[in-house]
PDB file of C-alpha atoms in Angstrom:
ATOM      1  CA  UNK J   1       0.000   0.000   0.000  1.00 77.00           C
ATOM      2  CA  UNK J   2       0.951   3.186  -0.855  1.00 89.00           C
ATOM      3  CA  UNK J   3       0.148   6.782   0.530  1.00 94.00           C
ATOM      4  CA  UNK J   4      -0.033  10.278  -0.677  1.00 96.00           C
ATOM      5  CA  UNK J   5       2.915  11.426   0.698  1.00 97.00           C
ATOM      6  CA  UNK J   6       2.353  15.843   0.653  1.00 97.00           C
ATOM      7  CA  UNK J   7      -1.298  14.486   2.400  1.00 97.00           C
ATOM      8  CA  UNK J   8       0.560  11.895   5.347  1.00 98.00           C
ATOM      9  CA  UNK J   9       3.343  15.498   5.995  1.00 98.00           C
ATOM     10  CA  UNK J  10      -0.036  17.419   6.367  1.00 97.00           C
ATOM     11  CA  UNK J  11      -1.682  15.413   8.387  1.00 97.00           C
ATOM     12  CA  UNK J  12       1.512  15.443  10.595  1.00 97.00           C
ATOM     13  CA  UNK J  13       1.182  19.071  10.825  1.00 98.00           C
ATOM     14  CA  UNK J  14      -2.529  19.093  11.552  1.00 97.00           C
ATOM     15  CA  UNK J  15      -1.266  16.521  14.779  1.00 97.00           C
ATOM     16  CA  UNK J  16       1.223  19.222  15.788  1.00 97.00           C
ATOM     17  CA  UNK J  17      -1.500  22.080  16.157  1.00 96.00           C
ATOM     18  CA  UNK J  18      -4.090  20.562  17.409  1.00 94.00           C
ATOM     19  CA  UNK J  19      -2.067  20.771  20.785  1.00 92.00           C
ATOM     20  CA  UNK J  20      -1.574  24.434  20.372  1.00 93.00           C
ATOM     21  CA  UNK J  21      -4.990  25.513  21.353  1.00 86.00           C
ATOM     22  CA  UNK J  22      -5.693  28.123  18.588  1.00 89.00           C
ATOM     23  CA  UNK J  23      -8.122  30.300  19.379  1.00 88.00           C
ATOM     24  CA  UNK J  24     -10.656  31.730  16.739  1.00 86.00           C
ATOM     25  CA  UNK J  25      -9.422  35.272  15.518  1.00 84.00           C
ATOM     26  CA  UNK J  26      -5.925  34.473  15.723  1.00 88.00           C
ATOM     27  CA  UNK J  27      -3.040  34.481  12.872  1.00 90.00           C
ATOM     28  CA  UNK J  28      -1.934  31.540  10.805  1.00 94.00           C
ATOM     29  CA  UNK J  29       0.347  32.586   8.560  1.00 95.00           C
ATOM     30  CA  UNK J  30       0.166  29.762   5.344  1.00 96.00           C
ATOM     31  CA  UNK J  31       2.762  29.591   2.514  1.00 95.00           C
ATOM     32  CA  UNK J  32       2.715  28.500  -0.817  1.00 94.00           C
ATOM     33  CA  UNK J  33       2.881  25.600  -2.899  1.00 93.00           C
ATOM     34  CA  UNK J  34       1.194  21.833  -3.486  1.00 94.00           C
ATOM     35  CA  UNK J  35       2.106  20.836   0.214  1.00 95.00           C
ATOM     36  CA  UNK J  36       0.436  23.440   1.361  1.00 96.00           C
ATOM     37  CA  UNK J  37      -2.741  23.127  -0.642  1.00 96.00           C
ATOM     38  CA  UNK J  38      -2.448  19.408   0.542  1.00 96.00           C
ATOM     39  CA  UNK J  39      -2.298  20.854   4.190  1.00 96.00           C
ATOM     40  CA  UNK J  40      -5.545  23.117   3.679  1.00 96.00           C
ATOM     41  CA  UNK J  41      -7.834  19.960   2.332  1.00 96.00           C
ATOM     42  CA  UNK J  42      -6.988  18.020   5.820  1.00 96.00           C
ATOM     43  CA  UNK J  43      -6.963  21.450   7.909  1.00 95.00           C
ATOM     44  CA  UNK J  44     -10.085  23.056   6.326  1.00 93.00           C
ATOM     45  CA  UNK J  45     -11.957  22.830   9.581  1.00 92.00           C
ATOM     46  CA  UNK J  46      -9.119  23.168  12.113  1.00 92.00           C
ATOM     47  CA  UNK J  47      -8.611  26.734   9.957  1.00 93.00           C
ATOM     48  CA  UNK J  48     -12.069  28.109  10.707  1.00 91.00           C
ATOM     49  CA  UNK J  49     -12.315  31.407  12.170  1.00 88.00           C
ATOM     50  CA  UNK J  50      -8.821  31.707  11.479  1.00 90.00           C
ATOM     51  CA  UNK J  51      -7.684  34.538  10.417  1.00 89.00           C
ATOM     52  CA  UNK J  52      -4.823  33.586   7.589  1.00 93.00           C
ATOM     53  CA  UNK J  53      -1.735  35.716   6.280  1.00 93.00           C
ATOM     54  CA  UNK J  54      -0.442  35.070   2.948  1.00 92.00           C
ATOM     55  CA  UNK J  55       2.945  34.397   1.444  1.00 93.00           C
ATOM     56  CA  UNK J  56       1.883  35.421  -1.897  1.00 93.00           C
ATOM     57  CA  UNK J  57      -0.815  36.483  -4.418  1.00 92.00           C
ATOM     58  CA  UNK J  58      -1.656  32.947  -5.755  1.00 93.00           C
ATOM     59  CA  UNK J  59      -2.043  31.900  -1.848  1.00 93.00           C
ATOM     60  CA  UNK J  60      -4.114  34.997  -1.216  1.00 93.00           C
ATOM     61  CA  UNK J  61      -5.922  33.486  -4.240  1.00 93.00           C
ATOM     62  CA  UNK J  62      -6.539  29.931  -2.893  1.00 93.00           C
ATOM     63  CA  UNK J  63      -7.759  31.190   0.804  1.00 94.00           C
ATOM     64  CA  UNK J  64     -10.361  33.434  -0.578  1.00 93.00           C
ATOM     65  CA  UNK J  65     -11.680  30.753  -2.814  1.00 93.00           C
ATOM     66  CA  UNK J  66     -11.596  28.667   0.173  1.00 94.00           C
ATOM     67  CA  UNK J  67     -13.891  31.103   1.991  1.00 92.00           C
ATOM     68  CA  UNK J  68     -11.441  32.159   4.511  1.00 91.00           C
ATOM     69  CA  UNK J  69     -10.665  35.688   5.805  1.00 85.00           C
ATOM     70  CA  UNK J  70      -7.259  36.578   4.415  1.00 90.00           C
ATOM     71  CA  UNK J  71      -5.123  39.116   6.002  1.00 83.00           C
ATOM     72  CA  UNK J  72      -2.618  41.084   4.160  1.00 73.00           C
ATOM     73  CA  UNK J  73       0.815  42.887   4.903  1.00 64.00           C
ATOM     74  CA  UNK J  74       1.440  44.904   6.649  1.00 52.00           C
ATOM     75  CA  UNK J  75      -1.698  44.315   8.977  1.00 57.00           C
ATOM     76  CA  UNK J  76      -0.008  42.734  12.229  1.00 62.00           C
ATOM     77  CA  UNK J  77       3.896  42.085  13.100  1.00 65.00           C
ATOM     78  CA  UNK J  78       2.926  38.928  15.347  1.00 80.00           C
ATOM     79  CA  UNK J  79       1.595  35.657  13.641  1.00 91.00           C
ATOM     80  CA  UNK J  80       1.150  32.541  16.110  1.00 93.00           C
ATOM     81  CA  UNK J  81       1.846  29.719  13.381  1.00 96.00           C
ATOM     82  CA  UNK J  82       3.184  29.326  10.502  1.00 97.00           C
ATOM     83  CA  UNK J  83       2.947  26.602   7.692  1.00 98.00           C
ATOM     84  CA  UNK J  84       4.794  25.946   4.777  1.00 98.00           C
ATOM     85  CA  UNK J  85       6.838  23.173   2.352  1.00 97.00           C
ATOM     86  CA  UNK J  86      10.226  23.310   0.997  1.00 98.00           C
ATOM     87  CA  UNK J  87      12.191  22.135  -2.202  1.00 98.00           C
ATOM     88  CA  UNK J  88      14.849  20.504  -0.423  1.00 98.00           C
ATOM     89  CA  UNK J  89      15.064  20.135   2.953  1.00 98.00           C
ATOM     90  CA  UNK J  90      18.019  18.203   5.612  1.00 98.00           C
ATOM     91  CA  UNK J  91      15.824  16.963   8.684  1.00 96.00           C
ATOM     92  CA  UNK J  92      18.251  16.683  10.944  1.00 94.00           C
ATOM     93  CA  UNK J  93      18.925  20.453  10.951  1.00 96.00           C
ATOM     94  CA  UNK J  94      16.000  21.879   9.219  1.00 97.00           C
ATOM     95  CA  UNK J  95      17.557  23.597   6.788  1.00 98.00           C
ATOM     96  CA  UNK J  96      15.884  24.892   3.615  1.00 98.00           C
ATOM     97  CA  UNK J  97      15.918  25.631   0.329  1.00 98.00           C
ATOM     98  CA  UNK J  98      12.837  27.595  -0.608  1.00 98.00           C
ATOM     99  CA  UNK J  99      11.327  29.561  -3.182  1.00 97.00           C
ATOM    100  CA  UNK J 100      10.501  26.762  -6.164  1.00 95.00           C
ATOM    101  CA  UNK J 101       7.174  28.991  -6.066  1.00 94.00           C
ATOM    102  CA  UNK J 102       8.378  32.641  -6.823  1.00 95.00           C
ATOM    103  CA  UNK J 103       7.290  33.663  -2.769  1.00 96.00           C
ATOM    104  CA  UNK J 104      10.425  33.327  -0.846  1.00 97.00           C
ATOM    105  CA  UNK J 105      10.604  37.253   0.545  1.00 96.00           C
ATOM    106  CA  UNK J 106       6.877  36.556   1.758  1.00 94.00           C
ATOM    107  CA  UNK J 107       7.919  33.309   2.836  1.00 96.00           C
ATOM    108  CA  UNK J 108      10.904  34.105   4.936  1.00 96.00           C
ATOM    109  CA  UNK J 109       8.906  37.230   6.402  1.00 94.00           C
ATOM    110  CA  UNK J 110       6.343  34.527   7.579  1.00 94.00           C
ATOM    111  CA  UNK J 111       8.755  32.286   9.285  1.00 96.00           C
ATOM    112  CA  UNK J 112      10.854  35.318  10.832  1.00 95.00           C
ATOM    113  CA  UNK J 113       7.719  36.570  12.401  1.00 92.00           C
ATOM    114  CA  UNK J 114       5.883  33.814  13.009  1.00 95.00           C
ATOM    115  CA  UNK J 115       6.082  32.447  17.262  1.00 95.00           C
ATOM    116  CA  UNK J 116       6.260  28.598  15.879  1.00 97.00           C
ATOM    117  CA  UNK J 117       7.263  27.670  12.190  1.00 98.00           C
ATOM    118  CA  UNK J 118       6.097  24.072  10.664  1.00 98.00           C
ATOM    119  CA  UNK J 119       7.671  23.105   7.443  1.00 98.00           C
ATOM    120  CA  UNK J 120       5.946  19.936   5.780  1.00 98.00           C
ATOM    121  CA  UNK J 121       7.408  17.939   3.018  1.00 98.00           C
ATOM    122  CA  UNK J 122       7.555  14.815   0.959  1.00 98.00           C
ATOM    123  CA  UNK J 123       9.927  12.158   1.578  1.00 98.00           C
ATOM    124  CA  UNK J 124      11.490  13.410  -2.186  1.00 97.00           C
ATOM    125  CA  UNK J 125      12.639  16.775  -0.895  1.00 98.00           C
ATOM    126  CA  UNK J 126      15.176  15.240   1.692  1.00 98.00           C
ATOM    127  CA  UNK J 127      18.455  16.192   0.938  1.00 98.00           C
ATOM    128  CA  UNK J 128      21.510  15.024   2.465  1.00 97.00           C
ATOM    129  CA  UNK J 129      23.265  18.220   1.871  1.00 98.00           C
ATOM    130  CA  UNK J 130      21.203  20.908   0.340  1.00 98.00           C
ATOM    131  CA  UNK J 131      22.027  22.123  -3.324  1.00 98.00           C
ATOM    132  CA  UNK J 132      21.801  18.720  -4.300  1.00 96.00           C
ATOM    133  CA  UNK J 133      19.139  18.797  -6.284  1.00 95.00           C
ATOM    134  CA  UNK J 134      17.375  22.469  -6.327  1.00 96.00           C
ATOM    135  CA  UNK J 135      19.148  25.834  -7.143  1.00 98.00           C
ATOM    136  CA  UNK J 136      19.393  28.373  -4.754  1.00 98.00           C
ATOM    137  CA  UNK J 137      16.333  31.047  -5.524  1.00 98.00           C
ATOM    138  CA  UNK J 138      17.386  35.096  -4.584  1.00 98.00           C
ATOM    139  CA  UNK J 139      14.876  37.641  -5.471  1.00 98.00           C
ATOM    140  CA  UNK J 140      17.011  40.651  -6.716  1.00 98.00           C
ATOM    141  CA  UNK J 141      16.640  44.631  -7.258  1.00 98.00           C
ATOM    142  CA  UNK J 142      15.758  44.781 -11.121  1.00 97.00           C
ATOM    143  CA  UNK J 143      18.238  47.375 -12.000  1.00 97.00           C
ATOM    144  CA  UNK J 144      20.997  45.603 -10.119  1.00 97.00           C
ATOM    145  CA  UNK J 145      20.661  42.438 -11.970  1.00 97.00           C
ATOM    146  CA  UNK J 146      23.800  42.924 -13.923  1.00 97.00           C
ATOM    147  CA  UNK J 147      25.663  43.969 -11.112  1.00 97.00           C
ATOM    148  CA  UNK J 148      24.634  40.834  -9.041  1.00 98.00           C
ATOM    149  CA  UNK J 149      25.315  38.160 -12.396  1.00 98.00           C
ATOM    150  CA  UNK J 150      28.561  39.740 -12.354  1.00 98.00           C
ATOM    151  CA  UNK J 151      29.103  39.198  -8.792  1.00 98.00           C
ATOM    152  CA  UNK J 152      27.930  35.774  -8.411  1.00 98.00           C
ATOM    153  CA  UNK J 153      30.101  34.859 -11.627  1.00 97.00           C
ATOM    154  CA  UNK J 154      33.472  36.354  -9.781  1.00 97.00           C
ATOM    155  CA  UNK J 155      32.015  33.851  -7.118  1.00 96.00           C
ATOM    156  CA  UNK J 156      32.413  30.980  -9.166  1.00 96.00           C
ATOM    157  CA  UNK J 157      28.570  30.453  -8.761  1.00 97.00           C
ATOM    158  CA  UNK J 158      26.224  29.312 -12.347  1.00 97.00           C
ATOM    159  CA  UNK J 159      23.567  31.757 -12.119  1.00 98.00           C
ATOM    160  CA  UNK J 160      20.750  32.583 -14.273  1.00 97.00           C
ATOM    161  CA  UNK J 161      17.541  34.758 -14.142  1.00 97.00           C
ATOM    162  CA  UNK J 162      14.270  32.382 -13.628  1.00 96.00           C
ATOM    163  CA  UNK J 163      11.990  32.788 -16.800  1.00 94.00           C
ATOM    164  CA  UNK J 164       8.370  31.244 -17.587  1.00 87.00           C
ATOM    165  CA  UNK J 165       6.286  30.136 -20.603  1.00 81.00           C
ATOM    166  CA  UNK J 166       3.907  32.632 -19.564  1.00 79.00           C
ATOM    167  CA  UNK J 167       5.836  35.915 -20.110  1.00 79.00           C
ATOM    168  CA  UNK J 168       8.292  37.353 -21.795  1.00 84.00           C
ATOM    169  CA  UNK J 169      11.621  37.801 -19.956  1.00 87.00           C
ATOM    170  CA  UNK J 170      12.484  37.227 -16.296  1.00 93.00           C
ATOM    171  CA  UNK J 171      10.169  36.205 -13.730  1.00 93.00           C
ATOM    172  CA  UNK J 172       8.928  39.215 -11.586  1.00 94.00           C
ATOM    173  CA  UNK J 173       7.749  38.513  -7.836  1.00 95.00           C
ATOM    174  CA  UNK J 174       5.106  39.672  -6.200  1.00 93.00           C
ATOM    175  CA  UNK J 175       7.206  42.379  -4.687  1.00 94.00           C
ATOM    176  CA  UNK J 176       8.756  43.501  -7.788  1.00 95.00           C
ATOM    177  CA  UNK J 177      12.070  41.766  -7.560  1.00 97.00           C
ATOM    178  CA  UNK J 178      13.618  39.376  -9.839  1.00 98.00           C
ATOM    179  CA  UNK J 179      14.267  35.732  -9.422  1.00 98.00           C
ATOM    180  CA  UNK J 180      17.346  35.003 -10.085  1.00 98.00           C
ATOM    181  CA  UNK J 181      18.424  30.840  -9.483  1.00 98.00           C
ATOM    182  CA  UNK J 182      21.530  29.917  -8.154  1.00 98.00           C
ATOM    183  CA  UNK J 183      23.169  26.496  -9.298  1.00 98.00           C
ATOM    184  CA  UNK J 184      25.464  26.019  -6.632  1.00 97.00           C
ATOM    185  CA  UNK J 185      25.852  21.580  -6.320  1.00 96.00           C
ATOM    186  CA  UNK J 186      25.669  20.431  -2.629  1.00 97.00           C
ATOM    187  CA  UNK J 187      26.526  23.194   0.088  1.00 98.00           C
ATOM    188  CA  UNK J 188      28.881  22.711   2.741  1.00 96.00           C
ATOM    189  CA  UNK J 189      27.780  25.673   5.378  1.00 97.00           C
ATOM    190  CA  UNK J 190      23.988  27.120   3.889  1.00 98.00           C
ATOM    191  CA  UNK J 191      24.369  30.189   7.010  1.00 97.00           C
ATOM    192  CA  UNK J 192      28.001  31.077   5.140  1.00 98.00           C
ATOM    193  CA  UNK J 193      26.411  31.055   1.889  1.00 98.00           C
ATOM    194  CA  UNK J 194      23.337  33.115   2.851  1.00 98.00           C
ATOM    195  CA  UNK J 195      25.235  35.491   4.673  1.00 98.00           C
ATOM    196  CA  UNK J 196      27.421  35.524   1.091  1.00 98.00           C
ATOM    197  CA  UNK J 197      24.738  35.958  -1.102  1.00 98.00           C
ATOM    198  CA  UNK J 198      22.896  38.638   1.346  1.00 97.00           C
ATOM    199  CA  UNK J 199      26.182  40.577   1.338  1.00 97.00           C
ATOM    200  CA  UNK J 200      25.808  41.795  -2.206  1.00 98.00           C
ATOM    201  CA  UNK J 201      24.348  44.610  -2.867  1.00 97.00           C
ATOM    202  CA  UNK J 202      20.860  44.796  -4.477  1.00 98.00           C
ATOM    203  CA  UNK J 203      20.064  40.706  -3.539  1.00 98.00           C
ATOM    204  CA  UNK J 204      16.968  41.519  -1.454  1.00 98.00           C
ATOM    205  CA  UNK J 205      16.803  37.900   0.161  1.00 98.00           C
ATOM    206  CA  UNK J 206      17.651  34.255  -0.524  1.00 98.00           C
ATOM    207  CA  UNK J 207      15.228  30.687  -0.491  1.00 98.00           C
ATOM    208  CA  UNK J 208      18.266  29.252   2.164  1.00 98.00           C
ATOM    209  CA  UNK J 209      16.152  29.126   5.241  1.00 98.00           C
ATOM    210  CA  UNK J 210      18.423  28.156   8.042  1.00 98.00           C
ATOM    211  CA  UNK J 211      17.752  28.001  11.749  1.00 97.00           C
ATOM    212  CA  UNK J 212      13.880  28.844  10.858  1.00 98.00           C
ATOM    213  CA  UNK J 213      12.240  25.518  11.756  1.00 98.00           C
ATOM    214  CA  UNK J 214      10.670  24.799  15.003  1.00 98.00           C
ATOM    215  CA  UNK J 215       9.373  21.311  13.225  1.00 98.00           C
ATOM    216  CA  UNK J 216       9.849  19.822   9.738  1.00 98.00           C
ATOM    217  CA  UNK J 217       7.361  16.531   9.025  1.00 98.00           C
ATOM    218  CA  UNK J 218       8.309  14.103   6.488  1.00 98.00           C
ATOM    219  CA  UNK J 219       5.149  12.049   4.997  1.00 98.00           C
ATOM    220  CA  UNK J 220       6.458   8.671   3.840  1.00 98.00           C
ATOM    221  CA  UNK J 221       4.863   6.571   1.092  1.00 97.00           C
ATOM    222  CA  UNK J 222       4.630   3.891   3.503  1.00 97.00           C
ATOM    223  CA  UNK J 223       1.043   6.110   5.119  1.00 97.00           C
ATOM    224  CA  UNK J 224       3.381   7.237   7.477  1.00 97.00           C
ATOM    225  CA  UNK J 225       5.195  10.352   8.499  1.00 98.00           C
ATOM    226  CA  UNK J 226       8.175  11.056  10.687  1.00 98.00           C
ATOM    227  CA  UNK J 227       8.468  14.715  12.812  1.00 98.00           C
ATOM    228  CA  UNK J 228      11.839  16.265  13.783  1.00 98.00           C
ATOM    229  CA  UNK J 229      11.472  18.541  16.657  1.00 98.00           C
ATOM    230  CA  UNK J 230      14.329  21.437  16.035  1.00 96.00           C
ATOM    231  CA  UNK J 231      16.104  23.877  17.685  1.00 90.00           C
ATOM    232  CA  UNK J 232      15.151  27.399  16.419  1.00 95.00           C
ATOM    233  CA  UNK J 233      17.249  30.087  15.767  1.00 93.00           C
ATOM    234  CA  UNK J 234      16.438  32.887  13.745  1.00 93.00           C
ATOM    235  CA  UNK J 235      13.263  34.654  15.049  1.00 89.00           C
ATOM    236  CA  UNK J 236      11.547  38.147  15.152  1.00 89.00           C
ATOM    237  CA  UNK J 237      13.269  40.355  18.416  1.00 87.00           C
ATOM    238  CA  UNK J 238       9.673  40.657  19.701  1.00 84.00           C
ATOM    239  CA  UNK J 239       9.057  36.915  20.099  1.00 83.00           C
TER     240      UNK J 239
END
């Protein structure tokens, strides 16, 4: 027998916060991606009186046609839980490549202010070492996209901007920067290489999400899913 694996991580999650007590009228912030809409079919009711912050416009998108009440920025600077998937992801540590989807500036502004951050993901997306199978996503300033190809070149990093069959030219975020995918193989240190790519000037943020998770779940073909309780780092000051 085999199992849906995105539906056996959500249904981990779902486990996880039904212990939290949520109270109706608080803020669930909810990220983007097939995981996720996996996560909302099993957590429809759970959700209810919810009120849920968005990681992007096609998110936004899916909540309203769910009939929920969406909140967007820059309503609130505290969110009590947030949910989201991953491209590639090392259990053990919890770190993250992110950003397949276009959202990783909403994303990581989720998990930074979010009091408890739940990453759920398909057995697939583990990754010994991340890079191993993704590139890295940064969403850039579009007039220093030059500079920035330049720079990552002189790092000895393959970079390209993303593109899509549905436009002409690079792909544009929902905050007006450019998505620029860096090839980088499997990474030794992810925080050295964030703080790396961050350093350059006009690279707004990066998909490496390190130090972020308070829990990653792994759904397993075999109906079942495994959870890795973490050790959190990188939080809002306020929390």
């Amino acid at each position: 027998m085999s199992c849906d694996t995105k539906e056996m991580a959500a249904l981990g999650a779902l486990e996880i916060i039904k212990g939290l007590d949520l109270r109706d009228g608080e803020l669930v912030g909810i990220g983007t991606g097939s995981t996720v809409r996996a996560f909302l079919d099993v957590a429809h009711e759970l959700l209810k009186g919810k009120r849920l912050m968005s990681s992007s416009n096609s998110t936004a998108l899916e909540l309203s046609g769910r009939g929920f009440d969406v909140i967007y920025y820059p309503s609130t600077s505290y969110v009590r839980l947030y949910v989201d998937g991953a491209d590639e992801v090392v259990p053990a540590t919890g770190d993250m490549i992110k950003g397949g989807g276009g959202a990783l500036l909403g994303e990581k502004i989720l998990a930074f202010a979010s009091a408890l951050n739940i990453f759920i993901v398909s057995e697939d997306k583990v990754v010994e070492r991340l890079g191993s199978r993704s590139p890295v996503p940064i969403e850039v300033l579009p007039e220093a996209l030059p500079f920035i190809m330049e720079s990552l070149k002189a790092m000895g990093l393959k970079a390209s901007p993303r593109t899509s069959a549905g436009k002409m030219g690079p792909v544009i975020s929902d905050w007006r920067g450019v998505i620029v995918d860096v090839f980088t193989g499997p990474i030794g240190d992810p925080r050295r290489l964030n703080e790396s790519l961050k350093s350059i000037p006009g690279v707004i943020e990066t998909g490496l999400f390190v130090g972020l998770a308070d829990y990653v779940v792994v759904g397993r073909r075999s109906c079942t899913y495994d959870v890795y309780r973490l050790r959190r780092v990188v939080k809002a000051p306020y929390l």
